[in-house]
Tab-separated table of C-alpha atoms and ligand atoms in Angstrom:
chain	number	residue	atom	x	y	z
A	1	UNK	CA	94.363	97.851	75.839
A	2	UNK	CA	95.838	96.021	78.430
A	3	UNK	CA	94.538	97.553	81.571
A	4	UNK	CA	91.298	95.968	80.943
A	5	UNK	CA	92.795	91.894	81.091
A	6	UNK	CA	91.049	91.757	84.329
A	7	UNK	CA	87.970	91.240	83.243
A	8	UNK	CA	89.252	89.695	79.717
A	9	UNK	CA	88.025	86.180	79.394
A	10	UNK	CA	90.290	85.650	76.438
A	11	UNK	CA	93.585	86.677	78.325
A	12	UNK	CA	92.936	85.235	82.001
A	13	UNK	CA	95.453	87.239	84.831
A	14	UNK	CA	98.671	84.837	84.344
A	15	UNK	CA	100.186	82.868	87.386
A	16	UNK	CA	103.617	84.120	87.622
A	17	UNK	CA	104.643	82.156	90.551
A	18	UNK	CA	104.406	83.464	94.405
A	19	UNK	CA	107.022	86.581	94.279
A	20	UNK	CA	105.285	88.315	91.398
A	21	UNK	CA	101.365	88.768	91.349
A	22	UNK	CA	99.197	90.751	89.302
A	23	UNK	CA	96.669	92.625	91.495
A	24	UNK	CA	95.542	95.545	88.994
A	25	UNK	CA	95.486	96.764	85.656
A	26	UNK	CA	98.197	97.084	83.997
A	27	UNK	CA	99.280	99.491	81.504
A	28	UNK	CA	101.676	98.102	79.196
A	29	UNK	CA	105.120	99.530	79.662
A	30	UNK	CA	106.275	102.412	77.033
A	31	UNK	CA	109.965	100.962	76.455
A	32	UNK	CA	110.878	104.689	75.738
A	33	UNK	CA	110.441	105.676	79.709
A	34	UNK	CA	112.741	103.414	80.504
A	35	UNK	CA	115.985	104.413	82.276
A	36	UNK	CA	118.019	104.213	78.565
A	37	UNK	CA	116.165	105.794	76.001
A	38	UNK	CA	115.769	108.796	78.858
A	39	UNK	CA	119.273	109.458	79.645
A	40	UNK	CA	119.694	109.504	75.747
A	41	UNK	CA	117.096	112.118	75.458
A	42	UNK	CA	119.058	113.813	78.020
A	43	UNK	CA	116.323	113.571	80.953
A	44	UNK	CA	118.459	112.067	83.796
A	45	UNK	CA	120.708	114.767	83.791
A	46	UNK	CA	123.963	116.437	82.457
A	47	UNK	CA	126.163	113.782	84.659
A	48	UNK	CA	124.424	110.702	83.726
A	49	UNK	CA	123.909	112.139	79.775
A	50	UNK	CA	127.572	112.850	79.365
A	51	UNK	CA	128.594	109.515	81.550
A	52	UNK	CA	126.440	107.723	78.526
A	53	UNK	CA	127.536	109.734	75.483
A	54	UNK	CA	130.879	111.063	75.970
A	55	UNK	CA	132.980	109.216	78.273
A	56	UNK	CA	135.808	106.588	76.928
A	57	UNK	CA	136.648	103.897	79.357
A	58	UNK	CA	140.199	104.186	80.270
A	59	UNK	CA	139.922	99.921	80.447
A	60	UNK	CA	140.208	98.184	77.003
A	61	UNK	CA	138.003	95.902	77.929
A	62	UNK	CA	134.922	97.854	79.167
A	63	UNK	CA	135.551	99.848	75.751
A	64	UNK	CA	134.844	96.804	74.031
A	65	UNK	CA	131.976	95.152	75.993
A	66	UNK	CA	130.037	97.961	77.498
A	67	UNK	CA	127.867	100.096	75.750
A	68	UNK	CA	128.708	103.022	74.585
A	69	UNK	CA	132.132	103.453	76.605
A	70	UNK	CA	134.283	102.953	73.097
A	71	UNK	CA	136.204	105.363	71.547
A	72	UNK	CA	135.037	104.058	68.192
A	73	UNK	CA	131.419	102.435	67.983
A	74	UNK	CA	132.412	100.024	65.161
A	75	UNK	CA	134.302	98.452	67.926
A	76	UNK	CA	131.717	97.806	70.115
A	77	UNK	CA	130.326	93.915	68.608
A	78	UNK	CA	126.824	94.483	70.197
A	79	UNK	CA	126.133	97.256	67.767
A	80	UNK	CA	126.847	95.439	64.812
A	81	UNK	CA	124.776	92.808	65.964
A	82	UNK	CA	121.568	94.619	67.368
A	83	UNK	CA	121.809	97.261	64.340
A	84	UNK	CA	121.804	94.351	61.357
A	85	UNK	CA	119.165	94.891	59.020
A	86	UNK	CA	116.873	92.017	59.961
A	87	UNK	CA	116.165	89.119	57.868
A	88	UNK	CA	113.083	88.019	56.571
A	89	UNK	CA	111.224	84.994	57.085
A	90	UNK	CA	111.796	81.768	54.895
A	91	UNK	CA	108.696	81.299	52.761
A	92	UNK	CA	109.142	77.652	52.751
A	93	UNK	CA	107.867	76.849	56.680
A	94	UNK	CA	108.908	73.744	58.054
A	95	UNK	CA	105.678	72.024	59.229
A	96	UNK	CA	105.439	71.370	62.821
A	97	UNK	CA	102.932	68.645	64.233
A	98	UNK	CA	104.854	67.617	67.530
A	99	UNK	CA	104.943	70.879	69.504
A	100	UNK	CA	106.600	69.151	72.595
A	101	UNK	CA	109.473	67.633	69.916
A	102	UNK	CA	110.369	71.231	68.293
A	103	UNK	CA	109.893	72.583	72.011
A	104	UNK	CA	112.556	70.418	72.546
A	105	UNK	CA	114.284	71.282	69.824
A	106	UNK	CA	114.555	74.201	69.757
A	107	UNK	CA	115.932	74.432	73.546
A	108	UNK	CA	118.622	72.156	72.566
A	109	UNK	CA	119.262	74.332	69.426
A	110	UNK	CA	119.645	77.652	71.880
A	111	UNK	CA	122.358	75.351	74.609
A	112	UNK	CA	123.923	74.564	71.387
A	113	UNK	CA	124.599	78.165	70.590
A	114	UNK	CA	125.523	79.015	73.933
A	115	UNK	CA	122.615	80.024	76.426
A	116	UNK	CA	122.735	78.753	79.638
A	117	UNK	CA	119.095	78.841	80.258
A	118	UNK	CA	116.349	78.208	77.966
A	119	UNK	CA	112.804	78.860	78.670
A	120	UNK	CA	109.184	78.673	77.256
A	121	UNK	CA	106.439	81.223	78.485
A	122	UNK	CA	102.939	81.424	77.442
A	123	UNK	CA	102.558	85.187	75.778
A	124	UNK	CA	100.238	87.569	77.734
A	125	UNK	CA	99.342	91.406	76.376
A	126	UNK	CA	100.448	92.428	80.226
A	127	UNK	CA	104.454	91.481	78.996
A	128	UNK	CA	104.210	93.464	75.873
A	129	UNK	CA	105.391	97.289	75.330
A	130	UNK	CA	103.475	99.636	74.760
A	131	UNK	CA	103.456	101.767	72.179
A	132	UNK	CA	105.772	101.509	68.622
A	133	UNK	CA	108.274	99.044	68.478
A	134	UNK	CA	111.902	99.311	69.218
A	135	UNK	CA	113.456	98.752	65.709
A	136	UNK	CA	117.368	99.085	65.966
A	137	UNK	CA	118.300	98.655	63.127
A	138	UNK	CA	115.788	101.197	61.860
A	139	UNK	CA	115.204	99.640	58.201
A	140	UNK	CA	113.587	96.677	58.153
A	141	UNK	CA	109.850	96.802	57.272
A	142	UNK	CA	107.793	95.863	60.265
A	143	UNK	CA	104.325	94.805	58.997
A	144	UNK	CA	103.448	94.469	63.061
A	145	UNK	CA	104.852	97.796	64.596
A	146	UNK	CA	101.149	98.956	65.471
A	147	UNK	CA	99.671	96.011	66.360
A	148	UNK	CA	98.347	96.005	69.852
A	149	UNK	CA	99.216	93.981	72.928
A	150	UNK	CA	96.180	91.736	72.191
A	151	UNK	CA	96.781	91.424	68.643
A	152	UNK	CA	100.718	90.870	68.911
A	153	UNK	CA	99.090	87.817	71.470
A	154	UNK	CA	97.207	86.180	69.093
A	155	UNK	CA	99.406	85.608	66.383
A	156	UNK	CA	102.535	85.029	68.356
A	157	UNK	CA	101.618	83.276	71.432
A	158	UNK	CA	105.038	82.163	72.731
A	159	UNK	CA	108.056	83.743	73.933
A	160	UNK	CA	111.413	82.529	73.938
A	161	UNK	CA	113.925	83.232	77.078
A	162	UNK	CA	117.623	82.437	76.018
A	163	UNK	CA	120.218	84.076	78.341
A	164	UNK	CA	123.774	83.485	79.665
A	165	UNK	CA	125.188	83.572	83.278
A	166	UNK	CA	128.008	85.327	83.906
A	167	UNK	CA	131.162	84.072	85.993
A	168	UNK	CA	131.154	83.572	89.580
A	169	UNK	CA	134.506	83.707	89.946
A	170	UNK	CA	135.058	86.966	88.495
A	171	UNK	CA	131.906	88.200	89.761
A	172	UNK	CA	133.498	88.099	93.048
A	173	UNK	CA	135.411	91.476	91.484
A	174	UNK	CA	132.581	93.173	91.568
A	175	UNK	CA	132.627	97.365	91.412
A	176	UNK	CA	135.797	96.488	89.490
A	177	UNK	CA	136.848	96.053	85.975
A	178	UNK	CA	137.199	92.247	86.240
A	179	UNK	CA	133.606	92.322	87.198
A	180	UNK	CA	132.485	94.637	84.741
A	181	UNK	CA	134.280	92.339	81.889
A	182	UNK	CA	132.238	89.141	83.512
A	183	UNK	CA	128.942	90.718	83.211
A	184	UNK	CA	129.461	92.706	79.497
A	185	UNK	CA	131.316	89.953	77.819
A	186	UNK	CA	128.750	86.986	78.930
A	187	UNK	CA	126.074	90.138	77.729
A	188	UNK	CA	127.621	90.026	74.807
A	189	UNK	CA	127.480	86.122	74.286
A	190	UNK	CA	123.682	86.880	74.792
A	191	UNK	CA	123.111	89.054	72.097
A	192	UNK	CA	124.866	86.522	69.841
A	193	UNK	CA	123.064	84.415	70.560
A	194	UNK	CA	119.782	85.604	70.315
A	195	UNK	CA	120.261	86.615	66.891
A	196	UNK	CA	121.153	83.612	65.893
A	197	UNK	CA	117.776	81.792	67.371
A	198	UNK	CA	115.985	84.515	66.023
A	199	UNK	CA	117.547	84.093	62.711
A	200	UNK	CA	117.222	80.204	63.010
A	201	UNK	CA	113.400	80.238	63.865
A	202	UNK	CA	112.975	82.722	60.491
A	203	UNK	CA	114.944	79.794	58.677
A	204	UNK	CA	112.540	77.639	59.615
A	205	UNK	CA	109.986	79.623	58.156
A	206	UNK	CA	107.967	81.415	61.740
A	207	UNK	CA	108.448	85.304	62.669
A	208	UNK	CA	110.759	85.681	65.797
A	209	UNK	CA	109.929	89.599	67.034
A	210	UNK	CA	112.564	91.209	69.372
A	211	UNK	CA	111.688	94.414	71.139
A	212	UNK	CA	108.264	93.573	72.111
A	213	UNK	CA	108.431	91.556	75.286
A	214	UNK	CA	108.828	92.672	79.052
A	215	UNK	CA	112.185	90.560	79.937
A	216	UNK	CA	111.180	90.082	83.516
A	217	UNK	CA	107.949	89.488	82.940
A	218	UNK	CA	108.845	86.591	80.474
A	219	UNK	CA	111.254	84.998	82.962
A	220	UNK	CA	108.689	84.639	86.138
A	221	UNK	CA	106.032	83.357	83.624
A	222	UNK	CA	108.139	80.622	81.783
A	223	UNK	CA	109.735	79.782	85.412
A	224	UNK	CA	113.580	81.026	84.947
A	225	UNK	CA	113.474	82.481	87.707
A	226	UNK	CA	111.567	84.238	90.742
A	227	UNK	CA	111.808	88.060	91.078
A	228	UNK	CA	113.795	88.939	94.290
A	229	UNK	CA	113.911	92.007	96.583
A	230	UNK	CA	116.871	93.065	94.218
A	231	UNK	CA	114.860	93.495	91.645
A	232	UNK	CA	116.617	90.836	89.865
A	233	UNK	CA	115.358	87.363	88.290
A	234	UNK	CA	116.673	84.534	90.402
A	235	UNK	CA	117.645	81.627	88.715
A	236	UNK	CA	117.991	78.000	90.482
A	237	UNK	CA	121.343	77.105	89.047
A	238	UNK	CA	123.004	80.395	88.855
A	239	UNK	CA	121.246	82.692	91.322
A	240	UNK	CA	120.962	86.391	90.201
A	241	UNK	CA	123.849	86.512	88.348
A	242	UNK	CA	122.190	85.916	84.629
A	243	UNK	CA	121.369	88.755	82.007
A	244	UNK	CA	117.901	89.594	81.303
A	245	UNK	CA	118.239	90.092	77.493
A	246	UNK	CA	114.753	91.116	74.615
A	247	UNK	CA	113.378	88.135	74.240
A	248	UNK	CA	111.780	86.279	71.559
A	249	UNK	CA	108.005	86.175	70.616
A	250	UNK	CA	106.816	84.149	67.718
A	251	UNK	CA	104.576	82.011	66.309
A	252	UNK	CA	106.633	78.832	66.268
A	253	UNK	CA	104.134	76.036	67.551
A	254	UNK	CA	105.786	75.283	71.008
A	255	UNK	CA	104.839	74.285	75.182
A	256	UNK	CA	105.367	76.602	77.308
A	257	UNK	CA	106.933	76.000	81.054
A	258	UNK	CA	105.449	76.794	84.437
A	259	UNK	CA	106.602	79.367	87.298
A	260	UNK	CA	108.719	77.922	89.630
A	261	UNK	CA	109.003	77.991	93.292
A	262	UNK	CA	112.436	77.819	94.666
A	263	UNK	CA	111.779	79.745	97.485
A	264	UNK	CA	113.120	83.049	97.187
A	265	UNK	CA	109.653	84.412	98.267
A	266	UNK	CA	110.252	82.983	101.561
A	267	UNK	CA	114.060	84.219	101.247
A	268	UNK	CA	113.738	87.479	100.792
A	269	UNK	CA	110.922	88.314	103.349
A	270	UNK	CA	113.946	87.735	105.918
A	271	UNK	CA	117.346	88.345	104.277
A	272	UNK	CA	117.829	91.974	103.228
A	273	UNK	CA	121.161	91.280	102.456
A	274	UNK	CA	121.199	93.493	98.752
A	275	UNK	CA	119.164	96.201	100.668
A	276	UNK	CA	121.931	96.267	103.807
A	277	UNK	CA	124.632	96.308	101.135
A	278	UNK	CA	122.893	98.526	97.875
A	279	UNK	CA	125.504	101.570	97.711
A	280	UNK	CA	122.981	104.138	96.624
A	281	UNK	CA	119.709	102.871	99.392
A	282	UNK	CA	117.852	101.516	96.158
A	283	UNK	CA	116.435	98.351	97.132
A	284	UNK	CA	113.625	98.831	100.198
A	285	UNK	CA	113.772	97.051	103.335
A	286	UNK	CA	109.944	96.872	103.108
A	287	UNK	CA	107.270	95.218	102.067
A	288	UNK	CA	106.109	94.514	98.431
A	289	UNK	CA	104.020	97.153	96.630
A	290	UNK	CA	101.568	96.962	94.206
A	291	UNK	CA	103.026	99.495	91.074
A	292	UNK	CA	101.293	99.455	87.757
A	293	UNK	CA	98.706	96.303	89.147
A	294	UNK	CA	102.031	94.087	89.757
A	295	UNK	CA	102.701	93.355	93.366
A	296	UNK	CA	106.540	92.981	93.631
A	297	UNK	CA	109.148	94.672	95.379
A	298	UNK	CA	110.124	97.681	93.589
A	299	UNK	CA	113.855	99.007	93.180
A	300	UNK	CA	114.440	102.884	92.940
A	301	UNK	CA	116.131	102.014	89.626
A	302	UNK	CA	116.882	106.175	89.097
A	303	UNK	CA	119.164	106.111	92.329
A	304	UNK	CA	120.685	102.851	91.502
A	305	UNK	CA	121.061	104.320	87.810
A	306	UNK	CA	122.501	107.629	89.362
A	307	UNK	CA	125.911	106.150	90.745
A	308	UNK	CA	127.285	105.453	87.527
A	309	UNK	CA	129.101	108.840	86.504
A	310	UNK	CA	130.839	108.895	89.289
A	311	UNK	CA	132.261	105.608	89.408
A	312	UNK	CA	133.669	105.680	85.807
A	313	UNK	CA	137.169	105.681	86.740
A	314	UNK	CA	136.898	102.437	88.701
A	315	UNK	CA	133.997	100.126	87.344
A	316	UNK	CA	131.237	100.820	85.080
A	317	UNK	CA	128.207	97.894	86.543
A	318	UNK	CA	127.458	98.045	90.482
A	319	UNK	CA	126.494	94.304	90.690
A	320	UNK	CA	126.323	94.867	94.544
A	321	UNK	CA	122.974	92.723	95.049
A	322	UNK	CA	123.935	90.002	92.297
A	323	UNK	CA	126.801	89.287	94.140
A	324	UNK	CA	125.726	89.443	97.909
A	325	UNK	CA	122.678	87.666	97.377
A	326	UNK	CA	122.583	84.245	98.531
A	327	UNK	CA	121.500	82.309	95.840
A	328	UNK	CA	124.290	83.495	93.513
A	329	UNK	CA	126.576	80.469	94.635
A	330	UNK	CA	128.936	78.825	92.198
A	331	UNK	CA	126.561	75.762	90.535
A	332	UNK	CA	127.997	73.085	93.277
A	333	UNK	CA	126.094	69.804	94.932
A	334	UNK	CA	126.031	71.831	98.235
A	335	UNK	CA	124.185	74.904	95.963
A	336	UNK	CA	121.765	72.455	94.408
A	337	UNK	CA	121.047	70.623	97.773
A	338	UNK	CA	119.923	74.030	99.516
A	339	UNK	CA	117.708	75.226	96.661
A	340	UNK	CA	116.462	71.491	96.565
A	341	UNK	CA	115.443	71.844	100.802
A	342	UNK	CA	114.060	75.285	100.004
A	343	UNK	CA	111.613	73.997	97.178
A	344	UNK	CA	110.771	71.037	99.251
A	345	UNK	CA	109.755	72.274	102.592
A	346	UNK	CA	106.321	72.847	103.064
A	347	UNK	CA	105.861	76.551	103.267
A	348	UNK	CA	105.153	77.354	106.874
A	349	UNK	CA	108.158	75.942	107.691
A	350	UNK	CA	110.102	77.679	105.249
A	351	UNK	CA	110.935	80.924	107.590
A	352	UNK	CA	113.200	78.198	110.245
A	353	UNK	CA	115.385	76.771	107.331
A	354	UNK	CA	115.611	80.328	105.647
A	355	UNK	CA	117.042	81.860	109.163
A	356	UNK	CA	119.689	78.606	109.141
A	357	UNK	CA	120.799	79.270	105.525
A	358	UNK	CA	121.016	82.500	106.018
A	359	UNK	CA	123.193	82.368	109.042
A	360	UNK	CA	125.426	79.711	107.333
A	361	UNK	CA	125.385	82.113	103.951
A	362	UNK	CA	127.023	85.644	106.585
A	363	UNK	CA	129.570	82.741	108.966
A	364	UNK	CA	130.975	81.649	104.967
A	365	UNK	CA	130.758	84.461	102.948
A	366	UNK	CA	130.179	87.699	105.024
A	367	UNK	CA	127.994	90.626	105.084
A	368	UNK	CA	129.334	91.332	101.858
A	369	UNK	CA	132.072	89.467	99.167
A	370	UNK	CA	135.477	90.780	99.107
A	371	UNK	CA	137.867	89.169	97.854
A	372	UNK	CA	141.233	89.165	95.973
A	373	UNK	CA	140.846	88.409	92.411
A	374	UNK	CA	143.954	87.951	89.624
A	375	UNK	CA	143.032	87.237	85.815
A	376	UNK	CA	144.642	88.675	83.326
A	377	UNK	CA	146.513	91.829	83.860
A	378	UNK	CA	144.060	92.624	86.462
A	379	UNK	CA	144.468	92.492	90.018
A	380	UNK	CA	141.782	93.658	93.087
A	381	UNK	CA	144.700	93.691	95.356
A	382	UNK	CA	145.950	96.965	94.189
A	383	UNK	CA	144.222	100.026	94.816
A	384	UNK	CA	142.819	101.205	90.834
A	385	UNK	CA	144.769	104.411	89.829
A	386	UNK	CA	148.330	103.037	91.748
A	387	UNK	CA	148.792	100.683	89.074
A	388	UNK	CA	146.051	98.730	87.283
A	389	UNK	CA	148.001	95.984	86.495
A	390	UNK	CA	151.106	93.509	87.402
A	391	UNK	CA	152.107	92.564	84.399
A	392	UNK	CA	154.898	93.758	81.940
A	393	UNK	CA	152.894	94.784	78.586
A	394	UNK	CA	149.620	94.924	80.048
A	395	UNK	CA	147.339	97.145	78.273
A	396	UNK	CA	144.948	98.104	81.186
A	397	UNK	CA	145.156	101.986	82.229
A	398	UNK	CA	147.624	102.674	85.134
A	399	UNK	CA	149.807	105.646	86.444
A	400	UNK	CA	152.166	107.151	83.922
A	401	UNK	CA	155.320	106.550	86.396
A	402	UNK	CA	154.438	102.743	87.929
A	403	UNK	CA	154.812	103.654	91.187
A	404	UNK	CA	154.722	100.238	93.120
A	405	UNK	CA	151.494	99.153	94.481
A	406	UNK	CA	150.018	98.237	97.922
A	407	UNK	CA	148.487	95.570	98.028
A	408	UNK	CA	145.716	95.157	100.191
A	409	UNK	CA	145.913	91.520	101.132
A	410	UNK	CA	143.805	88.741	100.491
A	411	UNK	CA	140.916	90.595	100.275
A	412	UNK	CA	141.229	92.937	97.323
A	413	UNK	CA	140.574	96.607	97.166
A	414	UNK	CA	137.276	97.627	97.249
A	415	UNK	CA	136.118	100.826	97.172
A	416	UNK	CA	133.855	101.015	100.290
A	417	UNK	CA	130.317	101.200	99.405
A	418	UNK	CA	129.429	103.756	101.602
A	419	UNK	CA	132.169	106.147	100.257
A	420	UNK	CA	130.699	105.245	96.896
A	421	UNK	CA	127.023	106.950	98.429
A	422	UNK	CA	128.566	109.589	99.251
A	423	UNK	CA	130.090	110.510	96.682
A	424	UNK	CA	127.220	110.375	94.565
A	425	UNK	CA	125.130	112.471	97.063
A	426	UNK	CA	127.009	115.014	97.414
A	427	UNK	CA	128.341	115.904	93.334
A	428	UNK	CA	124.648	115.006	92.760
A	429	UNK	CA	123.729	117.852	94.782
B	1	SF4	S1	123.202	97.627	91.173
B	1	SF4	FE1	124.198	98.469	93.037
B	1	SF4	S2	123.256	100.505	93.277
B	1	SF4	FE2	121.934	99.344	91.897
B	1	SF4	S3	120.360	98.391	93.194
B	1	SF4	FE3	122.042	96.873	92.955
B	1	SF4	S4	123.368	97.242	94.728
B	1	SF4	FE4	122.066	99.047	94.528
B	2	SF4	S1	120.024	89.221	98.872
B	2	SF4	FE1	118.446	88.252	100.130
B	2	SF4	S2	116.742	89.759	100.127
B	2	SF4	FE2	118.113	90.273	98.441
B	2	SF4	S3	117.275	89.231	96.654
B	2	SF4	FE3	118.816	87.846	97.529
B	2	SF4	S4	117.643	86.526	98.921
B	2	SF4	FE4	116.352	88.299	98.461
């Protein structure tokens, strides 16, 4: 098993760049502890079970974009995707003798579908699950279900990290449907298209395994990102604001990328700014911790998972740290230029610049985003539950009688973040 890498001269530890190290063993993660396949066994709770399996959205669009919020599940695209019986691989394989030319292929292939970052990371038995594999669909024949992390490693040594971004703009709605609709539609585009890589790389005759790999894990190793103090996967273009979907192990001859350094190691040692502003105390103002041989900061992800129930009526995702962290900064020259000081500066000097950026990030954009947002039917000016909506025919929930709205400015309504704590503490008992 994995926990004994250390000492493993065929698996050396992995770099994974300066905000994630591995210190210990590590025992391979059991994807079944995880915070989803617990609440559906019903071990977070009544709340959080019946928040997950019998709550309709009263907003069309979190119905159709957020799992399992629907009133019908055929409705809901990422479960006919995910559940597809999975193909098999072509028997006629495509040679490959130029592994730099199909790993550039096959990165332009993935932009073509529709990912907004594409990455390359060297396999490891410390990313894999433990345990049997997550099959969705629950048909397909898997001739590598009880394979181990070592064995998965050898004959599939690369993993593929395809994900999308989500809107900036809209993200700026955040703990509001608008928000919720930027993060679970560009989810959505995700899942797409992964399966259709994953398909593509079986056309081409090489197995492309989903439900194996560590997300996180993947994306410090093949350098899309550094992990922050939010417990989120920085990227340099978009920040925090892009989905950590399954990736893709396989066997497809390819090069994998490095780790980056874009300085969030040095940010994050000084800004706080998701812990200051984290509704339910989740992220620590601390130090890093070694858990499970990984030094990182750790999130209390049960807390942060906790709020949800009682939020329903308003917004389904928190987003809180995505959008209050610095980085996540619409992709401008100004954006690219700070990242671009951060990754140059010699390290010692990192702490001065971090301190100016930082004070430049609260003068421009405050402790924490609020701001009015309008798209579609939706509008943050008006408090949700006066009316959703300012426009005739909308289909967004809103009072029965239409009672006129106030609207709160140029700022939006937000629910205050504190009054969300506090309502989870004290129905949470
Ligand atoms: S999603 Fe919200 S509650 Fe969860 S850690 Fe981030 S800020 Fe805190
Ligand atoms: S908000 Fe600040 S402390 Fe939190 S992840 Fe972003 S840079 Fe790090």
């Amino acid at each position: 098993m994995a926990d004994t890498v250390e000492t493993d001269p065929e698996f050396p530890i992995p770099y994974l760049g300066r905000s994630v190290r591995i210190v210990g063993p590590v025992v391979n993660v059991d994807m079944n502890q995880s915070p989803h396949p617990k609440n559906q066994r019903g071990e977070l709770g009544k709340a959080l079970f019946n928040w997950y399996h019998n709550s309709v959205s009263k907003d069309p669009l979190t119905r159709v974009s957020a799992p399992n919020h629907f009133a019908d599940r055929r409705n809901f695209i990422a479960t006919v995707i995910n559940q597809a019986t999975t193909g098999k691989v072509n028997a006629k394989r495509v040679p490959v003798s130029d592994a730099v030319a199909m790993t550039r292929h096959i990165k332009a292939v993935a932009r073509y579908m529709g990912a907004d970052v594409v990455a390359i990371a060297r396999a490891h038995p410390t990313f894999m699950y433990a345990g049997s594999r997550y099959i969705q669909d629950g048909t397909a024949e898997d001739a590598y279900e009880k394979s181990t992390p070592e064995g998965l490693v050898r004959k599939f040594p690369y993993i593929i990290v395809a994900t999308t971004a989500w809107d900036y703009d809209k993200l700026q709605a955040h703990r509001h449907f608008i928000g919720d609709a930027a993060y679970h539609v560009s989810q959505i585009k995700g899942h797409m298209i992964l399966k259709a890589l994953e398909g593509y790389i079986k056309e081409l005759g090489y197995t492309a395994l989903r439900g194996v790999v560590t997300p996180q894990a993947a994306a410090v190793a093949s350098g899309v990102g550094e992990l922050g103090r939010n417990g989120l996967i920085i990227n340099k273009t978009y920040g925090a604001r892009i989905h950590m979907p399954d990736p893709i192990l396989t066997d497809l001859p390819l090069v994998s990328d490095e780790p980056v350094d874009i300085g969030v190691e040095d940010f994050c040692k000084i800004c706080r700014k998701c812990a200051v502003n984290c509704p339910t105390n989740s992220i620590t103002f601390g130090d890093k911790v070694a858990f499970n041989g990984v030094e990182k900061y750790k999130i209390n992800w049960l807390t942060c998972y906790k709020l949800r129930p009682y939020v329903h009526d308003e917004w389904t995702s928190c987003l809180t740290c995505a959008t209050v962290c610095p980085f996540t900064k619409p992709n401008t020259w100004w954006r690219s230029l700070a990242v671009w000081a951060l990754h140059t500066c010699p390290i010692p000097a990192r702490p001065l610049l971090v301190r100016a950026l930082k004070a430049i990030d609260d003068r421009f954009w405050g402790v924490v985003s609020q701001k009015r947002v309008r798209w579609l039917d939706y509008d943050t000016g008006i408090k949700p539950g006066e009316r959703a909506c300012t426009v005739a025919g909308c289909t967004a929930a809103h009072e029965a009688d239409g009672q006129s709205a106030k609207v709160v400015g140029d700022i939006g309504y937000y629910v205050p973040l504190k009054e969300n704590t506090n309502r989870f503490v004290k129905r949470d008992g």
